[in-house]
mmCIF file of C-alpha atoms in Angstrom:
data_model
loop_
_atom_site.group_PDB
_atom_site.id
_atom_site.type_symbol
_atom_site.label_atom_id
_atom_site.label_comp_id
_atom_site.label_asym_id
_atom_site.label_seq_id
_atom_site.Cartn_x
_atom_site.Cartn_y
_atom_site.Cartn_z
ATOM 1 C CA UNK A 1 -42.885 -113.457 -12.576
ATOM 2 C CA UNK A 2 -42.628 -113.096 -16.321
ATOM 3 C CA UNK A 3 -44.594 -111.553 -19.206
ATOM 4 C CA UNK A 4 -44.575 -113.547 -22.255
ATOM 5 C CA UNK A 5 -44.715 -110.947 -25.481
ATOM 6 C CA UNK A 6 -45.090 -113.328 -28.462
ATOM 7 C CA UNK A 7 -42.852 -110.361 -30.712
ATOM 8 C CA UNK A 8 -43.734 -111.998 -33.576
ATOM 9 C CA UNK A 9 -45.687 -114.667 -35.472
ATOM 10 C CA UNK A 10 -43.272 -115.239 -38.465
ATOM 11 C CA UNK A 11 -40.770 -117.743 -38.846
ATOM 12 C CA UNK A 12 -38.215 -119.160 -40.694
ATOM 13 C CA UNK A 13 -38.886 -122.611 -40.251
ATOM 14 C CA UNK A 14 -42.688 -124.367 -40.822
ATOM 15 C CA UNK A 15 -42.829 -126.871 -37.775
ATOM 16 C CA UNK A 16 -45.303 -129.502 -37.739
ATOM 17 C CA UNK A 17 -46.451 -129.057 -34.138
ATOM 18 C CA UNK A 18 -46.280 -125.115 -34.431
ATOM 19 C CA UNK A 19 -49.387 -123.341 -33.150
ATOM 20 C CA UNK A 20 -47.989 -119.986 -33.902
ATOM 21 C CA UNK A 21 -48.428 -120.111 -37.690
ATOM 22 C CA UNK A 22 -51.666 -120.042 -38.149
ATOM 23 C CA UNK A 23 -51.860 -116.557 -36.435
ATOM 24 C CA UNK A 24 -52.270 -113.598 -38.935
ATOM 25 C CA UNK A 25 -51.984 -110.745 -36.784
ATOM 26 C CA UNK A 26 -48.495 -109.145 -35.962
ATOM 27 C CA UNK A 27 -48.875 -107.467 -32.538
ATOM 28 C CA UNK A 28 -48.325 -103.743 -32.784
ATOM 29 C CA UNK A 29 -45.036 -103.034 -31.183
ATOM 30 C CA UNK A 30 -45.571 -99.588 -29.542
ATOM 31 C CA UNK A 31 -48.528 -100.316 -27.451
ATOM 32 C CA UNK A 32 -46.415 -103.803 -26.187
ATOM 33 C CA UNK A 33 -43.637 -101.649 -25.213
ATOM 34 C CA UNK A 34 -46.267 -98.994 -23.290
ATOM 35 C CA UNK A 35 -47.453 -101.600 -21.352
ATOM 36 C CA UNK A 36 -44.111 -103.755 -20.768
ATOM 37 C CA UNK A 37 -43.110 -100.361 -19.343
ATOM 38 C CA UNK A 38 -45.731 -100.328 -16.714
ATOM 39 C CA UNK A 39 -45.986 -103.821 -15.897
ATOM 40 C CA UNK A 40 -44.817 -105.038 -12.426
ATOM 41 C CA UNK A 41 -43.131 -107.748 -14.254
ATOM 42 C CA UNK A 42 -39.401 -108.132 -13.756
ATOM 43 C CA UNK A 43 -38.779 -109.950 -16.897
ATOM 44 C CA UNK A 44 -39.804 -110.029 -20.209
ATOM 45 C CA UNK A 45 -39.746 -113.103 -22.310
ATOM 46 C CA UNK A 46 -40.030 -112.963 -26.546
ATOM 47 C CA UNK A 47 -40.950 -115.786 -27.928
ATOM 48 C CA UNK A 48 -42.607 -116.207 -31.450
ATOM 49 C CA UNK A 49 -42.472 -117.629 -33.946
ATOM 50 C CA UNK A 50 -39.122 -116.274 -34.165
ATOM 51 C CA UNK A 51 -37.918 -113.185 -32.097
ATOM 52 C CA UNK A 52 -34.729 -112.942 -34.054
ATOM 53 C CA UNK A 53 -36.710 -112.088 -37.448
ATOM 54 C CA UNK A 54 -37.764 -109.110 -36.153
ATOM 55 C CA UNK A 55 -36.079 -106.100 -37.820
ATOM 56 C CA UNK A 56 -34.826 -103.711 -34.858
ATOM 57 C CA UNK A 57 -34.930 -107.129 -31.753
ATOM 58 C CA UNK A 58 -31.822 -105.103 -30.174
ATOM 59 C CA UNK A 59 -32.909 -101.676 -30.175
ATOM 60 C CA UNK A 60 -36.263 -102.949 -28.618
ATOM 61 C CA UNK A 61 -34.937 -105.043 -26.202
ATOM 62 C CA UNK A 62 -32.371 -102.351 -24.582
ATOM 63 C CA UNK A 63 -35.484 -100.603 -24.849
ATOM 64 C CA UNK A 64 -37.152 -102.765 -22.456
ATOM 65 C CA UNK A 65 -34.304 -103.230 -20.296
ATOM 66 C CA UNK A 66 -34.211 -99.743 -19.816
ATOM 67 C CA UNK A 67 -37.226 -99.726 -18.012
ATOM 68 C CA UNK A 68 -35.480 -102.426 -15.235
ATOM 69 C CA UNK A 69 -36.582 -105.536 -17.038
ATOM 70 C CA UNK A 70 -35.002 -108.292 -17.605
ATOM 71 C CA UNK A 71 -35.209 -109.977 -21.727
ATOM 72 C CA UNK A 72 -35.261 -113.708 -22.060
ATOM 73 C CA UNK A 73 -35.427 -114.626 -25.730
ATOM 74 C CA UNK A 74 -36.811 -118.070 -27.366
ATOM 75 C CA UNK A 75 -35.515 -119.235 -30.263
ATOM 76 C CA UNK A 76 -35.104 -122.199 -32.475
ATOM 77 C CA UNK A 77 -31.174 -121.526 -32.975
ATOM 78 C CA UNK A 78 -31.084 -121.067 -36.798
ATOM 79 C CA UNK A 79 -30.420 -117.287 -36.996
ATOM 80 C CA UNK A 80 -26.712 -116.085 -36.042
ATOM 81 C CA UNK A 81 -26.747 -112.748 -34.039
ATOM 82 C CA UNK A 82 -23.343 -112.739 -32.614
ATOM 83 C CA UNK A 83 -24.467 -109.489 -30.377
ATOM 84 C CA UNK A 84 -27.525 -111.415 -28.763
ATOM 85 C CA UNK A 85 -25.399 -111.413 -25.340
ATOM 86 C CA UNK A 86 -25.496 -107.914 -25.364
ATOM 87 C CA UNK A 87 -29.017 -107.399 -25.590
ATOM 88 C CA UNK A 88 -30.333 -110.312 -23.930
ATOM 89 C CA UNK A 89 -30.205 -111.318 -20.095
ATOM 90 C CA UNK A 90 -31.274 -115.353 -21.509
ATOM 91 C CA UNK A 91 -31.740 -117.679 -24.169
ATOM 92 C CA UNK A 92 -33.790 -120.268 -25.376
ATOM 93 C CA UNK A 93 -32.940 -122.733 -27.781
ATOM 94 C CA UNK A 94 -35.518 -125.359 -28.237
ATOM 95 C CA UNK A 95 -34.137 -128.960 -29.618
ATOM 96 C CA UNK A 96 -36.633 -131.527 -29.454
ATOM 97 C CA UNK A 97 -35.039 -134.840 -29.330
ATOM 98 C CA UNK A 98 -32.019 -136.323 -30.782
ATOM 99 C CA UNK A 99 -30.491 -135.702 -34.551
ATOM 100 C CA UNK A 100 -33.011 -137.553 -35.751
ATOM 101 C CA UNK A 101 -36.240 -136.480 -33.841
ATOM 102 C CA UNK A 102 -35.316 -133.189 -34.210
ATOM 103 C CA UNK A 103 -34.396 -133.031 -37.925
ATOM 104 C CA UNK A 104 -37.651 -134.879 -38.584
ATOM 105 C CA UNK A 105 -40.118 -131.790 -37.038
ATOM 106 C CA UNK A 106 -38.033 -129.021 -37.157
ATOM 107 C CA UNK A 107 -36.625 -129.240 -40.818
ATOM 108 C CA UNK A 108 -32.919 -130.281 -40.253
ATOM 109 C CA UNK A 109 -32.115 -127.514 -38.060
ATOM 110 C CA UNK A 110 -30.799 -129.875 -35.039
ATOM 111 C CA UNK A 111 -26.762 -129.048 -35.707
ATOM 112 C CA UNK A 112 -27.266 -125.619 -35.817
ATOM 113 C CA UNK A 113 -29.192 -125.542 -33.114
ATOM 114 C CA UNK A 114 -26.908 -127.413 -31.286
ATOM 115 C CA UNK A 115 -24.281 -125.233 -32.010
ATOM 116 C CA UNK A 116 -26.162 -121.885 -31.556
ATOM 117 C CA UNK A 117 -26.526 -122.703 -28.148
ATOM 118 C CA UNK A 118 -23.544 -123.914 -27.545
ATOM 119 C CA UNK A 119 -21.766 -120.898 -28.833
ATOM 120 C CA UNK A 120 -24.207 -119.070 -25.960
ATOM 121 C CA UNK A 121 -22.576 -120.505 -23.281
ATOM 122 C CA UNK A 122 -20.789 -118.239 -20.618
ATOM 123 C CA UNK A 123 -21.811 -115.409 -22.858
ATOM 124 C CA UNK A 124 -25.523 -115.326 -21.603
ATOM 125 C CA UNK A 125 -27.738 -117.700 -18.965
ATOM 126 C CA UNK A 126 -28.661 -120.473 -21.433
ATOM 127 C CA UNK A 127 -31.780 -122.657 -21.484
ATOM 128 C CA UNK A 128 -32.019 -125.809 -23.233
ATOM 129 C CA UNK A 129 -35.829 -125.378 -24.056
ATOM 130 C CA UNK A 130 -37.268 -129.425 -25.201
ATOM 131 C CA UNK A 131 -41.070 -130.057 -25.326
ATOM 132 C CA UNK A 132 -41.957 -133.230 -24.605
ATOM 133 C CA UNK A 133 -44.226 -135.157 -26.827
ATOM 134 C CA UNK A 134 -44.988 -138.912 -26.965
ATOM 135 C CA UNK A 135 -43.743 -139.420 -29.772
ATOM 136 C CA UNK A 136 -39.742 -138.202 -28.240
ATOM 137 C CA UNK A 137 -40.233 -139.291 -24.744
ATOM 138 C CA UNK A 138 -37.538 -142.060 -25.813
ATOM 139 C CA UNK A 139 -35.077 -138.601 -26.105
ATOM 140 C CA UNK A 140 -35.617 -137.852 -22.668
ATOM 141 C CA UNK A 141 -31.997 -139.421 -21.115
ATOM 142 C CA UNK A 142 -30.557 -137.829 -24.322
ATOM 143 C CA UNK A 143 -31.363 -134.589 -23.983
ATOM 144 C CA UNK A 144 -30.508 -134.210 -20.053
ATOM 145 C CA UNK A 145 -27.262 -135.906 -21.172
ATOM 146 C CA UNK A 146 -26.450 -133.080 -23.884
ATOM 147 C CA UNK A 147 -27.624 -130.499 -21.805
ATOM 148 C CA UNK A 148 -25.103 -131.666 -19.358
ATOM 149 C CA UNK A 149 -22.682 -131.787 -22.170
ATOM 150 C CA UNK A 150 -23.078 -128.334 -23.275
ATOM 151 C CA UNK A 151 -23.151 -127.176 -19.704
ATOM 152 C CA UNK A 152 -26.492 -125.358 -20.275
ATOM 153 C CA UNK A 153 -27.759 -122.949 -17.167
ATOM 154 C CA UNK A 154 -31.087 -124.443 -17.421
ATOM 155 C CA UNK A 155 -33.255 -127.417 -18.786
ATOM 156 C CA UNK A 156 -36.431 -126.362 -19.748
ATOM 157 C CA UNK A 157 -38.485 -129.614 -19.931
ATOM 158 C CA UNK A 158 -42.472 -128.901 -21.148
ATOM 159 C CA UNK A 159 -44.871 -131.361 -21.947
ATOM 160 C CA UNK A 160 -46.893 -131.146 -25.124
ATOM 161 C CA UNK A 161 -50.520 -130.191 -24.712
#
């Protein structure tokens, strides 16, 4: 089982389905750690907004792996941290659709993405992370196509609520 520890609420992208940016509250860092520590959990997921904004992500995340956990990390694939591999045990990338889907909600982002999580592969267990939404349900052979393509470990597939 996993514990989901939303790190962070800010972003660098404004995505029009995000439900994470209307929160206003950072969660306090310490007492996540205290409890991660105790937790029966095996791993530890940080999602966000976006994990990779937050100022010392390595230092606590070989934190938490020093207490036997293992990190999985969510991102949208627009911030470079050539090190993530050695801090992370997996990684999310989310890409929503095609070029075009994707550019439309998530501001453009879908080559970097792309080639974020490409650049992942072999380094660190990969998941192609796409939410499903009516609106890019036309996407669907794409993306299990590219996935194939980039030889991802995983294919996260969720649908919208």
């Amino acid at each position: 089982m996993a514990l989901l520890f939303p790190i962070t609420y800010k972003c660098n992208l404004s995505c029009r389905f995000c439900s994470m940016k209307d929160s206003r509250r950072e969660p306090v860092i310490d007492k996540c750690i205290k409890l991660i520590k105790s937790s029966k959990n095996d791993w530890v997921w940080l999602t966000g907004g976006e994990p990779l904004m937050v100022e010392n992500i390595e230092k606590i995340c070989l934190t938490i792996k020093s207490f036997g956990k293992k990190i999985g990390i969510t991102t949208n694939g627009t911030i470079n941290n050539e090190r993530l591999p050695l801090f992370a045990d997996r990684v999310g990338v989310s890409i929503d659709g095609d070029e075009k889907y994707h550019n439309e909600y998530r501001q453009g982002t879908y080559k970097k993405a792309v080639e974020f999580l490409s650049k992942l592969v072999g380094k660190v267990e990969t998941v192609f992370m796409f939410t499903l939404f009516p609106e890019n349900e036309h996407c669907l052979a794409f993306i299990e196509n590219l996935s194939n393509k980039l030889n991802v470990d995983y294919l996260q597939i969720t649908k919208a609520k």
